[in-house]
Every structure is written in structure tokens, then in C-alpha cells.
Coordinates of C-alpha atoms and ligand atoms in Angstrom, one line a residue:
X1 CA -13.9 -22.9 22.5
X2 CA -13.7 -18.9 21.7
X3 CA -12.9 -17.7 18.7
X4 CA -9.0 -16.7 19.8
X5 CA -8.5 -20.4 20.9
X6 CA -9.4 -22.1 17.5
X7 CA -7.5 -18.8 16.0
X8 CA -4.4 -19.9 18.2
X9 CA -4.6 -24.0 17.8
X10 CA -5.7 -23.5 13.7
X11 CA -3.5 -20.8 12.8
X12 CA 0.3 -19.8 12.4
X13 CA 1.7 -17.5 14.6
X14 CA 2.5 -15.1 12.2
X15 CA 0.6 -12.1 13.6
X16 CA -0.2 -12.6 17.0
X17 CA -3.6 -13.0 18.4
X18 CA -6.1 -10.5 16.7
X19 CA -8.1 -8.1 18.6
X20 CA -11.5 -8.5 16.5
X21 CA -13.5 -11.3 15.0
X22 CA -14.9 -9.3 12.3
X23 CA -18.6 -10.0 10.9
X24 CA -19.7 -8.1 8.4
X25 CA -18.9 -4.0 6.8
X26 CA -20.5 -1.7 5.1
X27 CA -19.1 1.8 3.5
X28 CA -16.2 2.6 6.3
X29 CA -18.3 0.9 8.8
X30 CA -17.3 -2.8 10.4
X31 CA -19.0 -4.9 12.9
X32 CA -17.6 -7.5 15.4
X33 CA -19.0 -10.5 16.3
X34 CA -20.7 -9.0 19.3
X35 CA -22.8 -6.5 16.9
X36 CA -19.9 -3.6 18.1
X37 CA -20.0 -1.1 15.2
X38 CA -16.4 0.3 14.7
X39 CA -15.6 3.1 11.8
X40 CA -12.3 1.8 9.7
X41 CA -9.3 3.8 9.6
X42 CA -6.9 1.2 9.1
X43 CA -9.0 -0.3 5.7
X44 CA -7.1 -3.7 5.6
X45 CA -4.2 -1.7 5.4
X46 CA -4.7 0.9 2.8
X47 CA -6.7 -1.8 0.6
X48 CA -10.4 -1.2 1.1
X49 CA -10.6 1.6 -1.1
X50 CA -14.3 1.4 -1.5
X51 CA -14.5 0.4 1.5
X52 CA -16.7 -2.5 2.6
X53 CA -19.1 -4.5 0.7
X54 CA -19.4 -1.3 -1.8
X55 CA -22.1 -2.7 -4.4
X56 CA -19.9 -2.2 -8.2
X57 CA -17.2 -4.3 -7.0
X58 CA -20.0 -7.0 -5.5
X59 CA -21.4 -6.3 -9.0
X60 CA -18.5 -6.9 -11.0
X61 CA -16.6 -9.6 -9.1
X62 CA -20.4 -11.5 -9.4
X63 CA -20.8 -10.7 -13.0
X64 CA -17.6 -11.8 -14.2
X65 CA -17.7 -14.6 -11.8
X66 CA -21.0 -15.7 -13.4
X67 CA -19.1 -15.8 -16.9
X68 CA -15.6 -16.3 -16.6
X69 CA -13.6 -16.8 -13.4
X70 CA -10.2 -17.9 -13.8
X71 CA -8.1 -19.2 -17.5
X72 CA -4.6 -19.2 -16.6
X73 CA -2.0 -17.5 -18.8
X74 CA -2.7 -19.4 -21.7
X75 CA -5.5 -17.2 -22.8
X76 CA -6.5 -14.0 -22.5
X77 CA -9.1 -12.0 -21.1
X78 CA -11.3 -8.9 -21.9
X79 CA -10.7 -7.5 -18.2
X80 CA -7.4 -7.8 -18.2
X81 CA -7.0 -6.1 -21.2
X82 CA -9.4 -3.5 -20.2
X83 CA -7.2 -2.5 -17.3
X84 CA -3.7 -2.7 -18.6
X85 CA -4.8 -0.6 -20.6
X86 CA -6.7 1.9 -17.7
X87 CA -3.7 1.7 -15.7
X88 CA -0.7 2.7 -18.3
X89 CA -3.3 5.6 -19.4
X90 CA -3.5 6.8 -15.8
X91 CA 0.5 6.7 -15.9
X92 CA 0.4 8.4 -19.0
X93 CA 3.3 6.1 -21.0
X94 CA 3.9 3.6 -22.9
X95 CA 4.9 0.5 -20.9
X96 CA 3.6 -3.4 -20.4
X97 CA 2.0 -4.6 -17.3
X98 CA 3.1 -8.0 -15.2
X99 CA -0.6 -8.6 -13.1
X100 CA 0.5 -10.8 -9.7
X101 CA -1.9 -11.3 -6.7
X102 CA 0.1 -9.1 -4.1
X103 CA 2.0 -6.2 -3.2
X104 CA 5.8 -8.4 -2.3
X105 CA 4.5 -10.5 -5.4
X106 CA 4.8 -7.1 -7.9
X107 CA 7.5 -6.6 -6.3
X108 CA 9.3 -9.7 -6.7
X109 CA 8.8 -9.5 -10.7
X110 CA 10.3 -5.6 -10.5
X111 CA 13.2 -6.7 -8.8
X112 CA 13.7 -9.8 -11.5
X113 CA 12.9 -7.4 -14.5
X114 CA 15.8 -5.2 -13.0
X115 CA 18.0 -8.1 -13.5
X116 CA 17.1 -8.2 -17.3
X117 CA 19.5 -5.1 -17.4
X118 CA 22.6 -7.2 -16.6
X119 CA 23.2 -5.8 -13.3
X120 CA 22.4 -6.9 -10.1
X121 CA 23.2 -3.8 -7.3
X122 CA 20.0 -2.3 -6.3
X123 CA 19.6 1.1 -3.9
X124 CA 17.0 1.2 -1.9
X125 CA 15.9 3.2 1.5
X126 CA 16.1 2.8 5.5
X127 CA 12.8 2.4 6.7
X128 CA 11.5 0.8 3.7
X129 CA 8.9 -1.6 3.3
X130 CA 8.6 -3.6 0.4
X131 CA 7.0 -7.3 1.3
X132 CA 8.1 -10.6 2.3
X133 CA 9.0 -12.8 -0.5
X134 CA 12.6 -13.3 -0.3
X135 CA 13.5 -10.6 -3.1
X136 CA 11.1 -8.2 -1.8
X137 CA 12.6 -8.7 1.8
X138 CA 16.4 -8.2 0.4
X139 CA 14.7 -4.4 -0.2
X140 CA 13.0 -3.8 3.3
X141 CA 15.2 -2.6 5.6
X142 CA 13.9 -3.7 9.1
X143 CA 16.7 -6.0 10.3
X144 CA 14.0 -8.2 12.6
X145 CA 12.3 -8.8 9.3
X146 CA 15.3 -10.0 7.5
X147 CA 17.7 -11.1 9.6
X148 CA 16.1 -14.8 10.5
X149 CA 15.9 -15.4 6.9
X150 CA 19.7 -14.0 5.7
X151 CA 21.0 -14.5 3.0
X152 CA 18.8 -12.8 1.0
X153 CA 19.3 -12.2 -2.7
X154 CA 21.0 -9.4 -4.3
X155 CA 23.5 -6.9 -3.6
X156 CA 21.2 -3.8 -2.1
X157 CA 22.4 -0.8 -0.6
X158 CA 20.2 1.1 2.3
X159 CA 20.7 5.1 1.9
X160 CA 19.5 7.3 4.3
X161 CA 15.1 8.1 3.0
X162 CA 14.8 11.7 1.9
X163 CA 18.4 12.5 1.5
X164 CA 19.2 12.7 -2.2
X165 CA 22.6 13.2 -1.8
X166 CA 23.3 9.6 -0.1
X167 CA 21.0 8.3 -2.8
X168 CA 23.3 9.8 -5.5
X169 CA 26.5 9.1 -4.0
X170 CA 25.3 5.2 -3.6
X171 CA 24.0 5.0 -7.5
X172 CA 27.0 3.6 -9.5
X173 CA 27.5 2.2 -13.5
X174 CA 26.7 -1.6 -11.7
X175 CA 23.3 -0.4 -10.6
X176 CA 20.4 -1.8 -12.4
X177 CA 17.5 0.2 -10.2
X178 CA 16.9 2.8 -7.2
X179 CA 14.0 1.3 -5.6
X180 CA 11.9 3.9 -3.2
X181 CA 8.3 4.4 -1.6
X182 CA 7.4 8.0 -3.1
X183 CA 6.0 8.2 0.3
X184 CA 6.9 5.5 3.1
X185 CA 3.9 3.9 4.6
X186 CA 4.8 1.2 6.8
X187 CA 8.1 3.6 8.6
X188 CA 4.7 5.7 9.3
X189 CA 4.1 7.6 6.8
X190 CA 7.3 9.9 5.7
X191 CA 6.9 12.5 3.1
X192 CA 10.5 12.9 1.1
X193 CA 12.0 16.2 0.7
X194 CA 10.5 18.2 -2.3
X195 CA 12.8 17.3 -5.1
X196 CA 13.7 14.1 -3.8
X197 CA 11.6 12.3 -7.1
X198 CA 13.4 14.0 -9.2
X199 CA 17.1 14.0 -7.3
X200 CA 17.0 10.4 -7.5
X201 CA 15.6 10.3 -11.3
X202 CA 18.7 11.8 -12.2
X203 CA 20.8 10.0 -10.2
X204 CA 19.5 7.2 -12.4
X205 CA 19.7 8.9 -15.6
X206 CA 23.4 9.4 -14.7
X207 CA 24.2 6.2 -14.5
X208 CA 21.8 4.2 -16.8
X209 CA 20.2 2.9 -13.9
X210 CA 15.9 2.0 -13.5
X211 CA 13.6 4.4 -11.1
X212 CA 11.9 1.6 -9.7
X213 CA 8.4 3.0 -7.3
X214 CA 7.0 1.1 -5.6
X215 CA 3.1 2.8 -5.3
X216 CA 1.8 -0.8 -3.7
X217 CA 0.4 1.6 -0.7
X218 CA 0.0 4.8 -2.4
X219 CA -0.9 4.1 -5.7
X220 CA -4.8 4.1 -7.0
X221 CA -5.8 7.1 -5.2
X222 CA -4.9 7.1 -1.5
X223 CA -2.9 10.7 -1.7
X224 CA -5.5 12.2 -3.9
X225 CA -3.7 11.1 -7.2
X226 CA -3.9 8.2 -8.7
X227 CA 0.0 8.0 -7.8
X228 CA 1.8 9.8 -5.6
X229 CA 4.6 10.7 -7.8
X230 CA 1.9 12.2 -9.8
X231 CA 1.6 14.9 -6.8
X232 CA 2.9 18.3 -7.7
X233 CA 5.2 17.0 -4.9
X234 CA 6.3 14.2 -7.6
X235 CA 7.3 17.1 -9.9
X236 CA 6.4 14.9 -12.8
X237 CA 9.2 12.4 -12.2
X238 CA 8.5 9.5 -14.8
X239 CA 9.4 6.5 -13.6
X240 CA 10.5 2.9 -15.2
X241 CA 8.9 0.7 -12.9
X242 CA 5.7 1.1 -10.6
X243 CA 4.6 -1.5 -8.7
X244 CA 1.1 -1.5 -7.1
X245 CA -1.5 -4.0 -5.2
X246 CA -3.5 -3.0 -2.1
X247 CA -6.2 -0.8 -3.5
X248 CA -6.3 -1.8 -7.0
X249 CA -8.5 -4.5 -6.1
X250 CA -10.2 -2.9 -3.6
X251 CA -9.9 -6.0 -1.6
X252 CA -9.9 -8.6 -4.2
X253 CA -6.4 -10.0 -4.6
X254 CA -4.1 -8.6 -6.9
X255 CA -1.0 -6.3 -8.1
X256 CA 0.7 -5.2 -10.9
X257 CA 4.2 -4.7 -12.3
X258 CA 4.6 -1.9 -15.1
X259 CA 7.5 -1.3 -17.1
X260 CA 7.2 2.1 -18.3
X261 CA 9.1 2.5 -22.0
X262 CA 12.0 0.6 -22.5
X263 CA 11.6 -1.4 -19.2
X264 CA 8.5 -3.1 -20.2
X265 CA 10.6 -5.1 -22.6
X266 CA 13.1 -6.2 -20.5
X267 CA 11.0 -9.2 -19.4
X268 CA 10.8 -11.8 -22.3
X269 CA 8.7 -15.4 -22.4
X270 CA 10.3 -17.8 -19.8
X271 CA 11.4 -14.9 -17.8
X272 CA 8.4 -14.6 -15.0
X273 CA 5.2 -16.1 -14.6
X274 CA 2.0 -16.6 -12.1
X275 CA -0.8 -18.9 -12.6
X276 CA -3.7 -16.4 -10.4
X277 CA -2.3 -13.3 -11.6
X278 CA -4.2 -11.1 -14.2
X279 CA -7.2 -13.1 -13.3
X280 CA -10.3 -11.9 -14.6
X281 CA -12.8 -11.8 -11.4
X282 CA -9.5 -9.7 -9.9
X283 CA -9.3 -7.6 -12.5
X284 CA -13.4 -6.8 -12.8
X285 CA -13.0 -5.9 -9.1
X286 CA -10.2 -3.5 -10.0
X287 CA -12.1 -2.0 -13.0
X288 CA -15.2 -1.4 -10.8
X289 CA -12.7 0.2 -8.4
X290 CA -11.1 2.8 -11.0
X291 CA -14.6 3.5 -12.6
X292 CA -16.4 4.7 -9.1
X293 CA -13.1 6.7 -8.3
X294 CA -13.8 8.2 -10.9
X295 CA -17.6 8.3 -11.0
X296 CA -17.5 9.6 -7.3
X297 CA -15.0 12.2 -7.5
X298 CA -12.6 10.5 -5.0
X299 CA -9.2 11.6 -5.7
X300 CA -10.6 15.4 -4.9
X301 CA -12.3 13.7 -1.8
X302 CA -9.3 12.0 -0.3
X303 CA -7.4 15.5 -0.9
X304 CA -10.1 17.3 1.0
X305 CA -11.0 14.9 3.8
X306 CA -7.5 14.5 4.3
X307 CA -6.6 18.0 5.2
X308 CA -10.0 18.3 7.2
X309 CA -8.1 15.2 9.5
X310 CA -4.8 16.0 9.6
X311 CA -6.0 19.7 10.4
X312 CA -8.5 18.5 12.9
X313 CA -6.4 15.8 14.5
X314 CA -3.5 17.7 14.4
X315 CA -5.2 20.2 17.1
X316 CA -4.7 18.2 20.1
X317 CA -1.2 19.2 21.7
X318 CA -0.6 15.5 22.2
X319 CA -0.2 15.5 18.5
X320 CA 3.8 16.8 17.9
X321 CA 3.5 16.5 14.1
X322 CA 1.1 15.4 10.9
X323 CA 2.5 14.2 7.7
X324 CA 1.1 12.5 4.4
X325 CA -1.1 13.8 1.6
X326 CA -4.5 13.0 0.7
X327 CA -6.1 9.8 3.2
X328 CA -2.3 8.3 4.2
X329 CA -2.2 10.4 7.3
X330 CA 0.7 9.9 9.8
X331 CA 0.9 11.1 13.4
X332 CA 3.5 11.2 15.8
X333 CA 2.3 11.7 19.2
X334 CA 3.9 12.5 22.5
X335 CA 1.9 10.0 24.6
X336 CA 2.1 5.7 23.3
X337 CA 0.5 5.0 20.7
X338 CA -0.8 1.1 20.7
X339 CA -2.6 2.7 23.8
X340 CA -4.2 5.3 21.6
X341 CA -5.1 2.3 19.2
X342 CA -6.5 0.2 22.2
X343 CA -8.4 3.5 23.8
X344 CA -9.6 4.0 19.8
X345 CA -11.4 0.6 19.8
X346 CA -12.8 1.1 22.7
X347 CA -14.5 4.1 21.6
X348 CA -15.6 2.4 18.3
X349 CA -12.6 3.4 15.9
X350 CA -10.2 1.1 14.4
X351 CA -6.7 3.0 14.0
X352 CA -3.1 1.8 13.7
X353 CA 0.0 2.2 15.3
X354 CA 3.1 1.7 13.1
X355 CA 5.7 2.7 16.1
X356 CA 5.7 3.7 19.8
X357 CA 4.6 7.3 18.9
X358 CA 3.5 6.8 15.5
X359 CA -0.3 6.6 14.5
X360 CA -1.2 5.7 11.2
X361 CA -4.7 6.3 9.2
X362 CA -5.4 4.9 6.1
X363 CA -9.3 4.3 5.5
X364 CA -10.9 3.7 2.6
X365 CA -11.2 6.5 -0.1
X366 CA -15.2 6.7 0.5
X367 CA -14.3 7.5 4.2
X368 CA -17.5 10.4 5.0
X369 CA -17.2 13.6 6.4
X370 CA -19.4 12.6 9.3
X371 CA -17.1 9.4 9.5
X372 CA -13.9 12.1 9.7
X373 CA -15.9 14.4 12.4
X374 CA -16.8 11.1 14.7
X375 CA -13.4 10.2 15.3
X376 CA -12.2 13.8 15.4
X377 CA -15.2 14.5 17.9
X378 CA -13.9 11.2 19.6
X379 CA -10.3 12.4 19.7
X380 CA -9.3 14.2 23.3
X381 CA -11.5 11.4 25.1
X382 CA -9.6 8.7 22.9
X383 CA -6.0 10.2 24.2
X384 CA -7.4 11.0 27.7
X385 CA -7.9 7.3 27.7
X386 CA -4.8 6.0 26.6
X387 CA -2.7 8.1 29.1
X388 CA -5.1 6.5 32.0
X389 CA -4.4 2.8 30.5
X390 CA -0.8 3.3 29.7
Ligands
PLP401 N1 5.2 -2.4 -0.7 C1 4.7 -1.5 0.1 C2 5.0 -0.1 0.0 C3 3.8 -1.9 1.1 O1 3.3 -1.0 2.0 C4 3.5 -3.3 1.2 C5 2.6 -3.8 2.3 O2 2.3 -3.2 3.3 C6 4.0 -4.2 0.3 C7 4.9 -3.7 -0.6 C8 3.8 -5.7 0.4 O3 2.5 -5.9 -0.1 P1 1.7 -7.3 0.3 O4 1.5 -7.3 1.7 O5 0.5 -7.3 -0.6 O6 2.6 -8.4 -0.1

């Protein structure tokens, strides 16, 4: 039997067949099960920040492994005080953090600390992506991802992303929270308006209503800030909820809800709860993750190596546009995109296609320069390709 057999009898259909059986990584590097070395753009989806099998979070997940691995709610634990604390000092404000073990999960407990306030209307944007829990799903816009699973809780109106006006006009006295990607990452990477943070924080301060981001793809680093509303872009927009998951662990399961000043109250005991989440071999690996962001300069480096892409990419004159900010790179192309992805692996680069035009690239954080210059090197033969399979 091949591997894609046993996947197809063993497995739900969820995703379709994948393309890869994936052995082993190592820094941005992955290999398949043929010993066919491929350089990760995709990251597991924006999670890999350190990329593969990077030795402090093999350190720390061991370490804490070796000591303590897992004590429920009950009690507490030194890592997950460690970085509640990190986290709400990178947000610089006072606030509480919910830990969960995914991005729709952090999401979910937003969307039920939101109903603390006493009102259930929510705003939130076309295009959207915000999981697939059922509460997380009421907020994602896609109608093939909600419709087969309708109804879905909560009264949620979709405004048009990047139009503060709509948002405004749709923000009333019954809403409890605006709910927005600073930047979208599954629509394919949209960049609001400048001033959009800030329109739709006081479209919320009007009406006593919660800023709700959701940084589950951007947050931890991936623009080159540890959030993207932090960008001068964000116009330092404070928020009252940010949810996050993806990179924080750095592939390690987990996510976090935080409820910045008066929000983090609004949950009280009986309210929420998770038996993995705040785990302390998840939050080790998310420590070790913050500490060699730090340590290795990264935010700076995803700035950096981000332009050098988008700039270098962004050449071709099959490329019609690039978007995002530090390594969340979008590109819309004018020739089909899964072909590009398909021509990509062939050439030893795993990319990802979020629409018929759309390329998105999300590697990990310790992406190289000599990684960036491959595929850029790689580029024109890559789109040659795809128009000759398409
Ligand atoms: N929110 C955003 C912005 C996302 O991009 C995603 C996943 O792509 C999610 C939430 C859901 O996260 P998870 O897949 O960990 O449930």
C-alpha cells in the first residue's frame, strides 16, 4: 500500500489527499520521504516560527517534559506564569490571559468573554478567517465554510474589510465586539487602509463596544512586530481582546486569549475552561520561542527579508501586485496560481496558494537570506513552468 492509500482508507477527508509525506526538517529546510529537500515557505501555515527542529524549543519542550508535563487547571505552573506574564508585557497592558491549544479555540473563548458584556451582536469582516469551532465559524465569512453547518451562533454582521465607514455605520449600542484580522491572512494577505485600527477603535469607543484582534496569524513576530497592530501601520490602537496561536508555540500546540484592562475581568470562574490549555510543555516551547526572537534579532529580520522578497518577487511582470509587511507576503499573479505552487515543488519550494491568482508566503521567522535568494533565483523558471502545465 502507498502512503496516500493508508492516508485515504485511515483518514477523514477533511483536506484532500496531501502532496508530501514529510520526513524530517531542519531550519527552513524539509525532506520527503524520497530524501527530496524542499525550502518552507508555507511553515505549517505561519506556525513554524523557528522553523524546524530548532534546538531551544527541542530543549525546552524536553526539559520541562523531563519535570513536569501536564497538571490540569487545578494547579499552577511556573511556565505558564512566566509567559502570561511575557505576553501582556509585549502588549504593554494590563490584562488576564485564557491559554487554549488552538487558533478557533482562542477564539472561541473571545467570542464567549464578549458575551460577558451582555450583548450578543458582533461585527466582523468579509474575507475573514477566524477557525472552525462553531463560534469561531459564525465570524468567518466564506459561505462554503459555514453554510453546511448553519445555524451558527450569534447575531454577526459582515462589513466590507478596509472600509471604516461600513464598519462604523454597522457598530450599534447592542454591540458587544468588532472582531478583525489587523491584516487578513487566509483572504490572501490584505493590508487595511492606514487608519482603519484606529477608525474602527473609535467606532467601538462610540458605542461601548470591545476591539476584538484576532493576531492568531500575525501575532508573535510574523510582520516584524510582535503584533501587527503594533506596526506604525497600527497607529498604536489598543485593543481589548487579542487572540493568538500559530507561532506562539512554534509548533507546539497552543493559543491564547487576552483581555486587555477591563475585558480581562469579564470572564469569571464557571465561565470557560480547557483541560490541555496553559500546559506547561506548551508553554516552555512558547517561552523558548519568545527568548530566540529575541536573542536572534528576528522581528528586524522578518522586516528586512521581507522587503528583500516582496521586492525581489515582485520583479517578475507575472507578479500584478505584493502586499503584507514583514514575512506574511501576499501575491497576486496574472497567471494560476495552484500551478505556480505545483511548478514550486517541483523545483524544491513549498509555497501556497490561498486563491486562483493569489500566492501566499509565510515561512518561518529564521527563513535565510540564501533561503530568500534560492527561491527568488528559482522564480521566472517556477512561473515559466506553471504556464507550460496549466
Ligand atoms: N484566526 C486566524 C486569523 C487564522 O489565520 C486561523 C488559522 O488559519 C485561525 C484563526 C484558526 O486557527 P486554528 O487553525 O489553530 O484553529
Amino acid at each position: 500500500m502507498t502512503w496516500q492509500q493508508r492516508y485515504e482508507s485511515n483518514l477523514m477527508n477533511t483536506f484532500g489527499t496531501p502532496k508530501l509525506l514529510l520526513t524530517r526538517g531542519e531550519g527552513a529546510h524539509v525532506w520527503d520521504a524520497d530524501g527530496k529537500e524542499y525550502v518552507d515557505f508555507l511553515g505549517g501555515i505561519a506556525v513554524n516560527a523557528l522553523g524546524h527542529a530548532h534546538p531551544a524549543i527541542v530543549e525546552a519542550v524536553t526539559g520541562q517534559l523531563q519535570s513536569l508535563g501536564h497538571v490540569s487547571n487545578f494547579f499552577a505552573s511556573e511556565p505558564q506564569l512566566t509567559l502570561a506574564e511575557r505576553l501582556l508585557g509585549l502588549l504593554g497592558a494590563e490584562g488576564r490571559v485564557f491559554f487554549t491549544n488552538s487558533g478557533t479555540e482562542a477564539n472561541e473563548a473571545a467570542f464567549k468573554l464578549t458575551r460577558r458584556t451582555g450583548r450578543t451582536h458582533v461585527v466582523a469582516t468579509e474575507g475573514a478567517f477566524h477557525g472552525r469551532t462553531m463560534g469561531a465559524l459564525a465570524l468567518t465569512s466564506k459561505a462554503a465554510y459555514r453554510e453546511p453547518f448553519e445555524p451558527l451562533p450569534g447575531t454577526v454582521t459582515f462589513v466590507p474589510y478596509g472600509d471604516a465607514a461600513a464598519l462604523a455605520a454597522a457598530v450599534t449600542d447592542d454591540t458587544a465586539a468588532v472582531v478583525l484580522e489587523p491584516i487578513q491572512g487566509e483572504a490572501g494577505v490584505r493590508v487595511p487602509p492606514a487608519g482603519y485600527l484606529a477608525a474602527a477603535r473609535q467606532a467601538c469607543d462610540d458605542h461601548g463596544a470591545l476591539l476584538w484582534l484576532d493576531e492568531v496569524q500575525t501575532g508573535i513576530g510574523r510582520t516584524g512586530a510582535w503584533f501587527a497592530h503594533q506596526l506604525s501601520s497600527g497607529q498604536g490602537v489598543t485593543p481589548d481582546i487579542v487572540t493568538l496561536a500559530k507561532g506562539l508555540g512554534g509548533g507546539i500546540p497552543i493559543g491564547a486569549t487576552i483581555g486587555l484592562g477591563k475585558a480581562g475581568a469579564l470572564l469569571e470562574p464557571g465561565n470557560h475552561g480547557t483541560t490541555f490549555g496553559g500546559n506547561p510543555v506548551a508553554c516552555a516551547a512558547a517561552l523558548a520561542v519568545l527568548d530566540t526572537i529575541v536573542k536572534d534579532g528576528l522581528l528586524d529580520h522578518a522586516s528586512a527579508l521581507g522587503k528583500t522578497l516582496r521586492d525581489g518577487l515582485g520583479e517578475d511582470a507575472r507578479v500584478s501586485e505584493t502586499r503584507g509587511e514583514g514575512l506574511m507576503i501576499g501575491l497576486e499573479l496574472t497567471v494560476d496560481a495552484p500551478s505556480v505552487v505545483a511548478a514550486a515543488m517541483a523545483h524544491g519550494f513549498i509555497l501556497n496558494a490561498t486563491g486562483p491568482s493569489t500566492i501566499r508566503l509565510v515561512p518561518p521567522l529564521v527563513l535565510t537570506d540564501a533561503d530568500a535568494q534560492s527561491l527568488m533565483a528559482a522564480w521566472a523558471a517556477i512561473l515559466d513552468a506553471s504556464e507550460v502545465s496549466a
